[in-house]
PDB file of C-alpha atoms in Angstrom:
ATOM      1  CA  MET A   1      20.632 -11.482 -18.078  1.00 59.00           C
ATOM      2  CA  LYS A   2      23.524 -13.930 -17.583  1.00 62.00           C
ATOM      3  CA  ARG A   3      23.506 -13.149 -13.853  1.00 67.00           C
ATOM      4  CA  ASP A   4      19.773 -13.905 -13.669  1.00 65.00           C
ATOM      5  CA  LEU A   5      20.262 -17.238 -15.454  1.00 65.00           C
ATOM      6  CA  ILE A   6      22.960 -18.251 -12.991  1.00 67.00           C
ATOM      7  CA  GLN A   7      20.679 -17.384 -10.076  1.00 68.00           C
ATOM      8  CA  TYR A   8      17.824 -19.387 -11.624  1.00 63.00           C
ATOM      9  CA  ILE A   9      20.104 -22.420 -11.984  1.00 65.00           C
ATOM     10  CA  ILE A  10      21.346 -22.140  -8.394  1.00 66.00           C
ATOM     11  CA  HIS A  11      17.853 -21.344  -7.042  1.00 70.00           C
ATOM     12  CA  PRO A  12      15.223 -22.933  -9.335  1.00 80.00           C
ATOM     13  CA  THR A  13      12.387 -21.714  -7.108  1.00 88.00           C
ATOM     14  CA  ARG A  14      13.283 -18.159  -8.196  1.00 86.00           C
ATOM     15  CA  LEU A  15      12.622 -19.142 -11.793  1.00 87.00           C
ATOM     16  CA  LEU A  16       9.241 -20.632 -10.873  1.00 88.00           C
ATOM     17  CA  VAL A  17       8.268 -17.512  -8.944  1.00 87.00           C
ATOM     18  CA  ARG A  18       9.273 -15.365 -11.916  1.00 89.00           C
ATOM     19  CA  LEU A  19       7.300 -17.541 -14.341  1.00 89.00           C
ATOM     20  CA  ASP A  20       4.255 -17.147 -12.081  1.00 87.00           C
ATOM     21  CA  GLN A  21       4.716 -13.366 -11.968  1.00 87.00           C
ATOM     22  CA  ILE A  22       4.640 -13.124 -15.755  1.00 87.00           C
ATOM     23  CA  GLY A  23       1.665 -15.482 -15.977  1.00 88.00           C
ATOM     24  CA  LEU A  24       3.258 -18.503 -17.629  1.00 92.00           C
ATOM     25  CA  ILE A  25       2.469 -20.813 -14.700  1.00 92.00           C
ATOM     26  CA  ARG A  26       0.305 -20.583 -11.582  1.00 94.00           C
ATOM     27  CA  LEU A  27       1.669 -21.863  -8.284  1.00 94.00           C
ATOM     28  CA  ASP A  28      -0.698 -22.398  -5.376  1.00 95.00           C
ATOM     29  CA  ASP A  29      -0.785 -19.381  -3.059  1.00 95.00           C
ATOM     30  CA  VAL A  30       1.063 -20.959  -0.119  1.00 96.00           C
ATOM     31  CA  THR A  31       3.916 -22.300  -2.252  1.00 96.00           C
ATOM     32  CA  TYR A  32       4.257 -19.011  -4.127  1.00 96.00           C
ATOM     33  CA  LEU A  33       4.340 -16.960  -0.922  1.00 97.00           C
ATOM     34  CA  ARG A  34       6.838 -19.290   0.766  1.00 96.00           C
ATOM     35  CA  TRP A  35       9.271 -19.152  -2.133  1.00 95.00           C
ATOM     36  CA  MET A  36       8.885 -15.437  -2.804  1.00 94.00           C
ATOM     37  CA  PHE A  37       9.204 -14.637   0.904  1.00 96.00           C
ATOM     38  CA  LYS A  38      12.494 -16.523   1.292  1.00 95.00           C
ATOM     39  CA  GLN A  39      13.811 -14.888  -1.861  1.00 93.00           C
ATOM     40  CA  ARG A  40      12.904 -11.349  -0.825  1.00 93.00           C
ATOM     41  CA  VAL A  41      13.132 -11.300   2.989  1.00 95.00           C
ATOM     42  CA  GLY A  42      15.883 -13.863   3.479  1.00 93.00           C
ATOM     43  CA  TYR A  43      14.403 -16.297   5.989  1.00 95.00           C
ATOM     44  CA  ASP A  44      11.862 -19.123   5.847  1.00 96.00           C
ATOM     45  CA  LEU A  45       8.192 -18.186   6.140  1.00 97.00           C
ATOM     46  CA  ASN A  46       6.519 -19.709   9.209  1.00 96.00           C
ATOM     47  CA  LEU A  47       2.749 -19.774   8.647  1.00 96.00           C
ATOM     48  CA  LYS A  48       1.919 -22.157  11.510  1.00 95.00           C
ATOM     49  CA  ASN A  49       3.349 -19.865  14.161  1.00 95.00           C
ATOM     50  CA  PRO A  50       4.161 -16.492  12.557  1.00 97.00           C
ATOM     51  CA  LYS A  51       6.184 -14.145  14.743  1.00 97.00           C
ATOM     52  CA  SER A  52       7.576 -11.359  12.584  1.00 98.00           C
ATOM     53  CA  PHE A  53       5.561  -8.542  11.033  1.00 98.00           C
ATOM     54  CA  ASN A  54       6.348  -9.783   7.530  1.00 97.00           C
ATOM     55  CA  GLU A  55       5.260 -13.335   8.411  1.00 98.00           C
ATOM     56  CA  LYS A  56       2.005 -12.109   9.918  1.00 98.00           C
ATOM     57  CA  ILE A  57       1.218 -10.080   6.791  1.00 97.00           C
ATOM     58  CA  GLN A  58       1.497 -13.306   4.746  1.00 97.00           C
ATOM     59  CA  TRP A  59      -0.754 -15.087   7.255  1.00 97.00           C
ATOM     60  CA  LEU A  60      -3.355 -12.336   6.879  1.00 97.00           C
ATOM     61  CA  LYS A  61      -3.300 -12.691   3.079  1.00 96.00           C
ATOM     62  CA  LEU A  62      -4.211 -16.359   3.407  1.00 96.00           C
ATOM     63  CA  ASN A  63      -6.554 -16.318   6.393  1.00 95.00           C
ATOM     64  CA  ASP A  64      -8.221 -12.920   6.920  1.00 94.00           C
ATOM     65  CA  LYS A  65     -10.603 -12.805   3.949  1.00 91.00           C
ATOM     66  CA  ASN A  66     -13.266 -10.264   4.832  1.00 91.00           C
ATOM     67  CA  ASP A  67     -15.355  -9.412   1.750  1.00 90.00           C
ATOM     68  CA  ARG A  68     -15.485  -5.701   2.632  1.00 92.00           C
ATOM     69  CA  TYR A  69     -11.724  -5.376   2.098  1.00 96.00           C
ATOM     70  CA  THR A  70     -12.237  -5.402  -1.672  1.00 95.00           C
ATOM     71  CA  ASP A  71     -14.330  -2.218  -1.554  1.00 95.00           C
ATOM     72  CA  LEU A  72     -11.851  -0.623   0.850  1.00 96.00           C
ATOM     73  CA  VAL A  73      -8.937  -1.024  -1.583  1.00 95.00           C
ATOM     74  CA  ASP A  74     -11.006  -0.061  -4.645  1.00 95.00           C
ATOM     75  CA  LYS A  75     -10.001   3.572  -5.250  1.00 95.00           C
ATOM     76  CA  LEU A  76     -13.510   4.491  -6.394  1.00 95.00           C
ATOM     77  CA  LYS A  77     -15.756   2.486  -4.064  1.00 96.00           C
ATOM     78  CA  ALA A  78     -13.587   3.241  -1.039  1.00 96.00           C
ATOM     79  CA  LYS A  79     -14.548   6.905  -1.243  1.00 95.00           C
ATOM     80  CA  GLU A  80     -18.205   6.113  -0.633  1.00 95.00           C
ATOM     81  CA  VAL A  81     -17.441   3.704   2.200  1.00 95.00           C
ATOM     82  CA  ILE A  82     -14.932   6.010   3.905  1.00 96.00           C
ATOM     83  CA  SER A  83     -17.115   9.113   3.591  1.00 96.00           C
ATOM     84  CA  LYS A  84     -19.881   7.352   5.518  1.00 96.00           C
ATOM     85  CA  ILE A  85     -17.479   6.694   8.390  1.00 96.00           C
ATOM     86  CA  ILE A  86     -15.488   9.929   8.670  1.00 96.00           C
ATOM     87  CA  GLY A  87     -17.346  12.399   6.427  1.00 95.00           C
ATOM     88  CA  ASP A  88     -17.179  13.824   2.894  1.00 94.00           C
ATOM     89  CA  GLU A  89     -14.838  16.646   3.875  1.00 95.00           C
ATOM     90  CA  TYR A  90     -11.845  14.299   3.868  1.00 96.00           C
ATOM     91  CA  ILE A  91     -12.530  12.784   0.443  1.00 96.00           C
ATOM     92  CA  ILE A  92     -10.855  13.986  -2.756  1.00 95.00           C
ATOM     93  CA  PRO A  93     -13.759  14.264  -5.239  1.00 95.00           C
ATOM     94  CA  THR A  94     -14.012  12.212  -8.414  1.00 96.00           C
ATOM     95  CA  ILE A  95     -14.442  14.253 -11.609  1.00 96.00           C
ATOM     96  CA  GLY A  96     -14.645  11.400 -14.099  1.00 94.00           C
ATOM     97  CA  VAL A  97     -14.961   7.618 -14.394  1.00 96.00           C
ATOM     98  CA  TRP A  98     -14.250   5.560 -17.543  1.00 96.00           C
ATOM     99  CA  ASP A  99     -13.873   1.923 -18.570  1.00 95.00           C
ATOM    100  CA  LYS A 100     -11.369   2.663 -21.351  1.00 95.00           C
ATOM    101  CA  PHE A 101      -8.714   5.312 -21.886  1.00 94.00           C
ATOM    102  CA  ASP A 102     -10.177   6.211 -25.290  1.00 95.00           C
ATOM    103  CA  ASP A 103     -13.443   7.193 -23.562  1.00 95.00           C
ATOM    104  CA  ILE A 104     -11.764  10.050 -21.674  1.00 95.00           C
ATOM    105  CA  ASP A 105     -12.883  13.497 -22.820  1.00 92.00           C
ATOM    106  CA  PHE A 106      -9.797  15.549 -22.028  1.00 92.00           C
ATOM    107  CA  ASP A 107     -11.505  18.766 -23.109  1.00 91.00           C
ATOM    108  CA  ALA A 108     -13.911  18.384 -20.192  1.00 93.00           C
ATOM    109  CA  LEU A 109     -11.110  17.989 -17.623  1.00 93.00           C
ATOM    110  CA  PRO A 110      -9.440  20.896 -15.786  1.00 93.00           C
ATOM    111  CA  ASP A 111      -5.911  22.069 -16.585  1.00 94.00           C
ATOM    112  CA  LYS A 112      -4.559  20.089 -13.621  1.00 93.00           C
ATOM    113  CA  PHE A 113      -5.786  16.627 -12.641  1.00 92.00           C
ATOM    114  CA  VAL A 114      -4.734  13.094 -11.717  1.00 94.00           C
ATOM    115  CA  LEU A 115      -5.686   9.907 -13.552  1.00 95.00           C
ATOM    116  CA  LYS A 116      -5.779   6.652 -11.567  1.00 95.00           C
ATOM    117  CA  THR A 117      -6.763   3.059 -12.125  1.00 95.00           C
ATOM    118  CA  THR A 118      -9.024   1.749  -9.387  1.00 94.00           C
ATOM    119  CA  HIS A 119      -7.502  -1.689  -8.902  1.00 92.00           C
ATOM    120  CA  ASP A 120      -3.752  -1.443  -8.426  1.00 87.00           C
ATOM    121  CA  SER A 121      -0.778   0.483  -7.093  1.00 81.00           C
ATOM    122  CA  GLY A 122       1.193   2.595  -9.538  1.00 81.00           C
ATOM    123  CA  GLY A 123      -1.412   3.161 -12.260  1.00 83.00           C
ATOM    124  CA  VAL A 124      -1.253   6.940 -11.778  1.00 89.00           C
ATOM    125  CA  VAL A 125      -0.707   9.822 -14.192  1.00 90.00           C
ATOM    126  CA  VAL A 126      -0.231  13.269 -12.629  1.00 91.00           C
ATOM    127  CA  VAL A 127      -1.114  16.125 -14.982  1.00 92.00           C
ATOM    128  CA  LYS A 128       0.014  19.590 -13.908  1.00 92.00           C
ATOM    129  CA  ASP A 129      -0.530  21.142 -17.341  1.00 91.00           C
ATOM    130  CA  LYS A 130      -3.054  19.536 -19.670  1.00 88.00           C
ATOM    131  CA  ASN A 131      -1.593  21.278 -22.687  1.00 90.00           C
ATOM    132  CA  SER A 132       1.758  19.525 -22.211  1.00 92.00           C
ATOM    133  CA  LEU A 133       0.293  16.074 -21.484  1.00 90.00           C
ATOM    134  CA  ASP A 134       1.830  13.275 -23.536  1.00 90.00           C
ATOM    135  CA  VAL A 135      -1.454  11.465 -24.209  1.00 91.00           C
ATOM    136  CA  LYS A 136       0.231   8.551 -25.952  1.00 93.00           C
ATOM    137  CA  LYS A 137       2.545   7.925 -22.998  1.00 94.00           C
ATOM    138  CA  ALA A 138      -0.322   8.274 -20.510  1.00 92.00           C
ATOM    139  CA  LYS A 139      -2.438   5.830 -22.511  1.00 93.00           C
ATOM    140  CA  LYS A 140       0.372   3.283 -22.553  1.00 94.00           C
ATOM    141  CA  LYS A 141       0.781   3.471 -18.774  1.00 93.00           C
ATOM    142  CA  ILE A 142      -2.934   3.293 -17.977  1.00 94.00           C
ATOM    143  CA  ASN A 143      -3.620   0.466 -20.434  1.00 94.00           C
ATOM    144  CA  LYS A 144      -0.712  -1.538 -19.032  1.00 92.00           C
ATOM    145  CA  SER A 145      -2.286  -1.155 -15.607  1.00 92.00           C
ATOM    146  CA  LEU A 146      -5.733  -2.169 -16.857  1.00 93.00           C
ATOM    147  CA  ARG A 147      -4.317  -5.396 -18.279  1.00 90.00           C
ATOM    148  CA  LYS A 148      -2.840  -6.382 -14.930  1.00 89.00           C
ATOM    149  CA  ASN A 149      -4.526  -8.273 -12.098  1.00 89.00           C
ATOM    150  CA  TYR A 150      -2.722  -6.851  -9.078  1.00 89.00           C
ATOM    151  CA  PHE A 151      -3.574  -9.933  -6.995  1.00 90.00           C
ATOM    152  CA  TYR A 152      -1.038 -12.262  -8.542  1.00 92.00           C
ATOM    153  CA  ASN A 153       2.231 -10.474  -7.792  1.00 92.00           C
ATOM    154  CA  GLY A 154       1.806 -10.624  -4.017  1.00 94.00           C
ATOM    155  CA  ARG A 155      -1.322 -12.795  -3.641  1.00 95.00           C
ATOM    156  CA  GLU A 156      -3.126  -9.808  -2.095  1.00 95.00           C
ATOM    157  CA  TRP A 157      -6.585 -11.308  -2.501  1.00 93.00           C
ATOM    158  CA  PRO A 158      -8.775  -8.154  -2.007  1.00 94.00           C
ATOM    159  CA  TYR A 159      -7.536  -6.912  -5.399  1.00 94.00           C
ATOM    160  CA  PHE A 160      -8.601 -10.014  -7.325  1.00 93.00           C
ATOM    161  CA  ASN A 161     -12.203  -9.011  -8.083  1.00 91.00           C
ATOM    162  CA  ILE A 162     -11.973  -5.207  -8.242  1.00 93.00           C
ATOM    163  CA  GLU A 163     -13.787  -3.809 -11.257  1.00 93.00           C
ATOM    164  CA  LYS A 164     -11.093  -2.124 -13.340  1.00 95.00           C
ATOM    165  CA  LYS A 165     -11.873   1.493 -14.112  1.00 95.00           C
ATOM    166  CA  ILE A 166     -10.074   4.789 -14.700  1.00 96.00           C
ATOM    167  CA  ILE A 167     -10.911   7.766 -12.517  1.00 96.00           C
ATOM    168  CA  ALA A 168      -9.887  11.417 -12.590  1.00 96.00           C
ATOM    169  CA  GLU A 169      -9.429  13.569  -9.511  1.00 95.00           C
ATOM    170  CA  PRO A 170      -8.461  17.216  -9.036  1.00 93.00           C
ATOM    171  CA  PHE A 171      -4.742  17.857  -8.630  1.00 91.00           C
ATOM    172  CA  VAL A 172      -4.254  18.764  -4.963  1.00 88.00           C
ATOM    173  CA  GLU A 173      -1.928  21.735  -4.575  1.00 83.00           C
ATOM    174  CA  SER A 174       0.385  21.795  -1.562  1.00 78.00           C
ATOM    175  CA  GLU A 175       2.965  24.047   0.068  1.00 75.00           C
ATOM    176  CA  SER A 176       5.839  21.928  -1.250  1.00 73.00           C
ATOM    177  CA  GLU A 177       6.632  20.760  -4.748  1.00 69.00           C
ATOM    178  CA  GLU A 178       5.804  17.164  -3.815  1.00 73.00           C
ATOM    179  CA  LEU A 179       2.486  16.434  -2.082  1.00 79.00           C
ATOM    180  CA  MET A 180       3.336  14.633   1.149  1.00 83.00           C
ATOM    181  CA  ASP A 181       1.343  11.647   2.290  1.00 87.00           C
ATOM    182  CA  TYR A 182       1.458  10.189   5.782  1.00 95.00           C
ATOM    183  CA  LYS A 183       1.038   6.458   6.229  1.00 97.00           C
ATOM    184  CA  LEU A 184      -0.309   5.328   9.599  1.00 98.00           C
ATOM    185  CA  MET A 185       0.122   1.710  10.694  1.00 98.00           C
ATOM    186  CA  VAL A 186      -2.884   0.509  12.695  1.00 98.00           C
ATOM    187  CA  PHE A 187      -2.421  -2.676  14.737  1.00 97.00           C
ATOM    188  CA  ASN A 188      -5.616  -4.182  16.167  1.00 96.00           C
ATOM    189  CA  GLY A 189      -7.334  -0.817  16.065  1.00 95.00           C
ATOM    190  CA  LYS A 190      -4.461   1.287  17.458  1.00 97.00           C
ATOM    191  CA  VAL A 191      -1.951   3.441  15.570  1.00 97.00           C
ATOM    192  CA  LYS A 192       1.516   2.319  16.692  1.00 97.00           C
ATOM    193  CA  CYS A 193       3.712   4.105  14.166  1.00 97.00           C
ATOM    194  CA  SER A 194       3.650   5.906  10.835  1.00 97.00           C
ATOM    195  CA  PHE A 195       5.988   6.655   7.983  1.00 95.00           C
ATOM    196  CA  THR A 196       6.627   9.046   5.126  1.00 93.00           C
ATOM    197  CA  CYS A 197       7.923   8.467   1.600  1.00 88.00           C
ATOM    198  CA  THR A 198      10.104  11.340   0.438  1.00 84.00           C
ATOM    199  CA  GLU A 199      12.741  12.266  -2.144  1.00 76.00           C
ATOM    200  CA  ARG A 200      11.241   9.896  -4.740  1.00 76.00           C
ATOM    201  CA  PHE A 201      12.835  11.773  -7.622  1.00 70.00           C
ATOM    202  CA  SER A 202      16.132  12.655  -5.958  1.00 73.00           C
ATOM    203  CA  GLU A 203      19.485  11.266  -7.009  1.00 73.00           C
ATOM    204  CA  GLY A 204      19.470   8.985  -3.960  1.00 75.00           C
ATOM    205  CA  GLY A 205      15.972   7.696  -4.694  1.00 83.00           C
ATOM    206  CA  LEU A 206      13.078   7.008  -2.358  1.00 87.00           C
ATOM    207  CA  HIS A 207      13.560   7.445   1.391  1.00 91.00           C
ATOM    208  CA  VAL A 208      11.172   5.916   3.950  1.00 93.00           C
ATOM    209  CA  THR A 209      11.222   7.293   7.491  1.00 95.00           C
ATOM    210  CA  PHE A 210       9.293   5.760  10.392  1.00 97.00           C
ATOM    211  CA  PHE A 211       7.982   7.810  13.317  1.00 97.00           C
ATOM    212  CA  ASP A 212       6.464   6.923  16.672  1.00 97.00           C
ATOM    213  CA  ASN A 213       3.309   8.641  17.893  1.00 97.00           C
ATOM    214  CA  ASN A 214       5.378  11.477  19.366  1.00 96.00           C
ATOM    215  CA  TRP A 215       6.823  12.088  15.887  1.00 97.00           C
ATOM    216  CA  GLU A 216      10.264  10.875  16.915  1.00 96.00           C
ATOM    217  CA  VAL A 217      12.231   9.052  14.209  1.00 96.00           C
ATOM    218  CA  MET A 218      12.328   5.323  14.965  1.00 96.00           C
ATOM    219  CA  PRO A 219      15.663   3.451  14.981  1.00 96.00           C
ATOM    220  CA  PHE A 220      15.132   1.128  12.028  1.00 96.00           C
ATOM    221  CA  GLU A 221      14.746   1.095   8.250  1.00 94.00           C
ATOM    222  CA  ARG A 222      12.533  -1.026   6.035  1.00 96.00           C
ATOM    223  CA  HIS A 223      14.012  -1.762   2.606  1.00 92.00           C
ATOM    224  CA  TYR A 224      14.620   1.934   1.878  1.00 90.00           C
ATOM    225  CA  PRO A 225      16.956   4.300   3.776  1.00 91.00           C
ATOM    226  CA  LYS A 226      15.495   6.840   6.165  1.00 92.00           C
ATOM    227  CA  SER A 227      15.699  10.497   5.218  1.00 89.00           C
ATOM    228  CA  GLU A 228      18.505  12.662   6.563  1.00 87.00           C
ATOM    229  CA  THR A 229      16.272  15.716   6.112  1.00 88.00           C
ATOM    230  CA  LYS A 230      14.084  16.843   8.995  1.00 90.00           C
ATOM    231  CA  ILE A 231      10.439  16.039   8.290  1.00 89.00           C
ATOM    232  CA  ASP A 232       8.013  18.229  10.172  1.00 90.00           C
ATOM    233  CA  LYS A 233       5.125  16.717  12.073  1.00 94.00           C
ATOM    234  CA  PRO A 234       1.899  17.266  10.115  1.00 93.00           C
ATOM    235  CA  VAL A 235      -0.456  19.857  11.552  1.00 92.00           C
ATOM    236  CA  ASN A 236      -3.309  17.362  11.638  1.00 94.00           C
ATOM    237  CA  PHE A 237      -1.360  14.370  12.959  1.00 96.00           C
ATOM    238  CA  GLU A 238      -3.566  13.774  16.003  1.00 96.00           C
ATOM    239  CA  LYS A 239      -6.638  13.973  13.757  1.00 97.00           C
ATOM    240  CA  MET A 240      -5.038  11.437  11.410  1.00 96.00           C
ATOM    241  CA  ILE A 241      -4.623   9.057  14.352  1.00 97.00           C
ATOM    242  CA  GLU A 242      -8.224   9.584  15.441  1.00 97.00           C
ATOM    243  CA  LEU A 243      -9.641   8.976  11.958  1.00 97.00           C
ATOM    244  CA  SER A 244      -7.349   6.009  11.304  1.00 97.00           C
ATOM    245  CA  GLU A 245      -8.464   4.240  14.465  1.00 97.00           C
ATOM    246  CA  LYS A 246     -12.074   4.929  13.566  1.00 96.00           C
ATOM    247  CA  LEU A 247     -11.602   3.467  10.077  1.00 96.00           C
ATOM    248  CA  ALA A 248      -9.657   0.459  11.386  1.00 95.00           C
ATOM    249  CA  LYS A 249     -12.308  -0.724  13.825  1.00 93.00           C
ATOM    250  CA  ASP A 250     -12.429  -4.560  13.878  1.00 91.00           C
ATOM    251  CA  ILE A 251      -9.539  -4.861  11.399  1.00 95.00           C
ATOM    252  CA  ARG A 252      -6.466  -6.747  12.623  1.00 96.00           C
ATOM    253  CA  PHE A 253      -4.017  -4.645  10.614  1.00 97.00           C
ATOM    254  CA  VAL A 254      -4.279  -1.889   8.029  1.00 97.00           C
ATOM    255  CA  ARG A 255      -2.197   1.030   6.825  1.00 97.00           C
ATOM    256  CA  ILE A 256      -4.191   4.226   6.287  1.00 97.00           C
ATOM    257  CA  ASP A 257      -2.799   7.113   4.247  1.00 96.00           C
ATOM    258  CA  PHE A 258      -3.628  10.791   4.450  1.00 95.00           C
ATOM    259  CA  TYR A 259      -2.510  13.859   2.530  1.00 93.00           C
ATOM    260  CA  GLU A 260      -2.123  17.282   4.132  1.00 91.00           C
ATOM    261  CA  ALA A 261      -2.181  20.408   1.993  1.00 89.00           C
ATOM    262  CA  PHE A 262      -2.396  23.968   3.335  1.00 88.00           C
ATOM    263  CA  GLY A 263      -3.677  22.630   6.630  1.00 87.00           C
ATOM    264  CA  LYS A 264      -6.470  20.565   5.055  1.00 91.00           C
ATOM    265  CA  LEU A 265      -6.611  16.813   5.520  1.00 94.00           C
ATOM    266  CA  TYR A 266      -7.489  14.319   2.768  1.00 95.00           C
ATOM    267  CA  PHE A 267      -7.928  10.556   2.898  1.00 96.00           C
ATOM    268  CA  GLY A 268      -5.562   8.734   0.549  1.00 94.00           C
ATOM    269  CA  GLU A 269      -6.057   4.980   0.659  1.00 94.00           C
ATOM    270  CA  MET A 270      -6.167   1.866   2.824  1.00 95.00           C
ATOM    271  CA  THR A 271      -3.550  -0.855   2.366  1.00 95.00           C
ATOM    272  CA  PHE A 272      -3.729  -4.207   4.127  1.00 97.00           C
ATOM    273  CA  TYR A 273      -0.304  -5.506   3.108  1.00 97.00           C
ATOM    274  CA  PRO A 274       2.272  -2.671   2.997  1.00 94.00           C
ATOM    275  CA  GLY A 275       5.246  -3.624   0.882  1.00 94.00           C
ATOM    276  CA  SER A 276       3.344  -6.886   0.343  1.00 96.00           C
ATOM    277  CA  GLY A 277       5.000  -8.083   3.567  1.00 96.00           C
ATOM    278  CA  ILE A 278       8.285  -8.767   1.772  1.00 96.00           C
ATOM    279  CA  GLU A 279      10.390  -5.734   2.700  1.00 95.00           C
ATOM    280  CA  GLU A 280      13.289  -6.445   5.038  1.00 95.00           C
ATOM    281  CA  PHE A 281      13.940  -4.553   8.273  1.00 96.00           C
ATOM    282  CA  THR A 282      17.317  -3.236   9.379  1.00 96.00           C
ATOM    283  CA  PRO A 283      17.988  -4.292  12.077  1.00 96.00           C
ATOM    284  CA  VAL A 284      15.865  -7.434  11.655  1.00 96.00           C
ATOM    285  CA  SER A 285      14.816  -7.304  15.339  1.00 97.00           C
ATOM    286  CA  TRP A 286      12.274  -4.624  14.377  1.00 97.00           C
ATOM    287  CA  ASP A 287      10.531  -7.095  12.094  1.00 97.00           C
ATOM    288  CA  TYR A 288       9.743  -9.023  15.273  1.00 97.00           C
ATOM    289  CA  LYS A 289       9.000  -5.964  17.416  1.00 97.00           C
ATOM    290  CA  LEU A 290       6.301  -4.855  14.963  1.00 98.00           C
ATOM    291  CA  GLY A 291       5.167  -8.467  14.802  1.00 97.00           C
ATOM    292  CA  ASP A 292       4.618  -8.383  18.573  1.00 97.00           C
ATOM    293  CA  TRP A 293       2.218  -5.459  18.083  1.00 97.00           C
ATOM    294  CA  LEU A 294      -0.054  -7.520  15.824  1.00 97.00           C
ATOM    295  CA  ASP A 295      -2.382 -10.012  17.531  1.00 96.00           C
ATOM    296  CA  LEU A 296      -3.739 -12.492  14.994  1.00 95.00           C
ATOM    297  CA  ASN A 297      -6.117 -14.107  17.480  1.00 87.00           C
ATOM    298  CA  GLU A 298      -9.427 -12.567  16.471  1.00 68.00           C
ATOM    299  CA  SER A 299     -11.216 -13.453  19.694  1.00 55.00           C
ATOM    300  CA  ASN A 300      -8.477 -11.837  21.815  1.00 58.00           C
ATOM    301  CA  TYR A 301      -8.598  -8.710  19.685  1.00 52.00           C
ATOM    302  CA  LEU A 302     -12.394  -8.394  19.676  1.00 50.00           C
ATOM    303  CA  ASN A 303     -12.583  -9.001  23.436  1.00 47.00           C
ATOM    304  CA  GLU A 304     -10.001  -6.266  23.992  1.00 51.00           C
ATOM    305  CA  ASN A 305     -12.082  -3.876  21.877  1.00 45.00           C
ATOM    306  CA  LEU A 306     -15.168  -4.659  23.918  1.00 39.00           C
ATOM    307  CA  GLU A 307     -13.302  -3.955  27.168  1.00 42.00           C
ATOM    308  CA  ASN A 308     -12.138  -0.611  25.813  1.00 40.00           C
TER     309      ASN A 308
END
């Protein structure tokens, strides 16, 4: 606490950002993003001529406001939209939808299931045995999520108007103890790299490992260390690339997640601002290399799509 107070005195903008995050004040979006960006990434945010990947993600938050993005990040509505593009076979079914936690009829749910809120990241309760579920703890987590507007923390505008609901899905069994998801980064319609999140519950914490399209580990890290454990290429990796590029048509940048379990492929989610564009690269040169992959000029991008 004392350390935080010293930092707030030395850097008063940190205090203002924190007060905004807890809802006591509201900074305008540009000011908030500039101050938060410098605090988290370590260099000044250039919005007039963004070069790095992190800078361009902030630019997209402020300038690329396509109304359909809201449905694409809504965990319920996205299923309908995505199924029309790539087919129902890749969609994890919904087995329940509620406005309030107290409306959930747990007797009607299977022994294993997952509860999610539709409007944020992190509002998830994984239930592997219904009989051992701590309902009180689950309620506290879900209700905390329902009270939160996910937009404000990173000014990720598609989340602002999502209708807050709770959904239940079947628990997807996999070969390993932890269901692996694969996150594909799509730049102007083309997958350029992907990454995995592993060892979340290990002593060393979360590891994030980036791969090129040949499934070779890339020589950089982003905020989290890369895994020292060999991560096998998913069986359906080429199909993931194909579906991701189909879903990302006419979108400047999006991250598309898939799960793979016993050889079957499932759509996870679409994310327009991974890490909210405030996760540092090591070495920092890769922040700019990924930035080079992202063309913000819409006319250039659309013309290139037409030629292809």
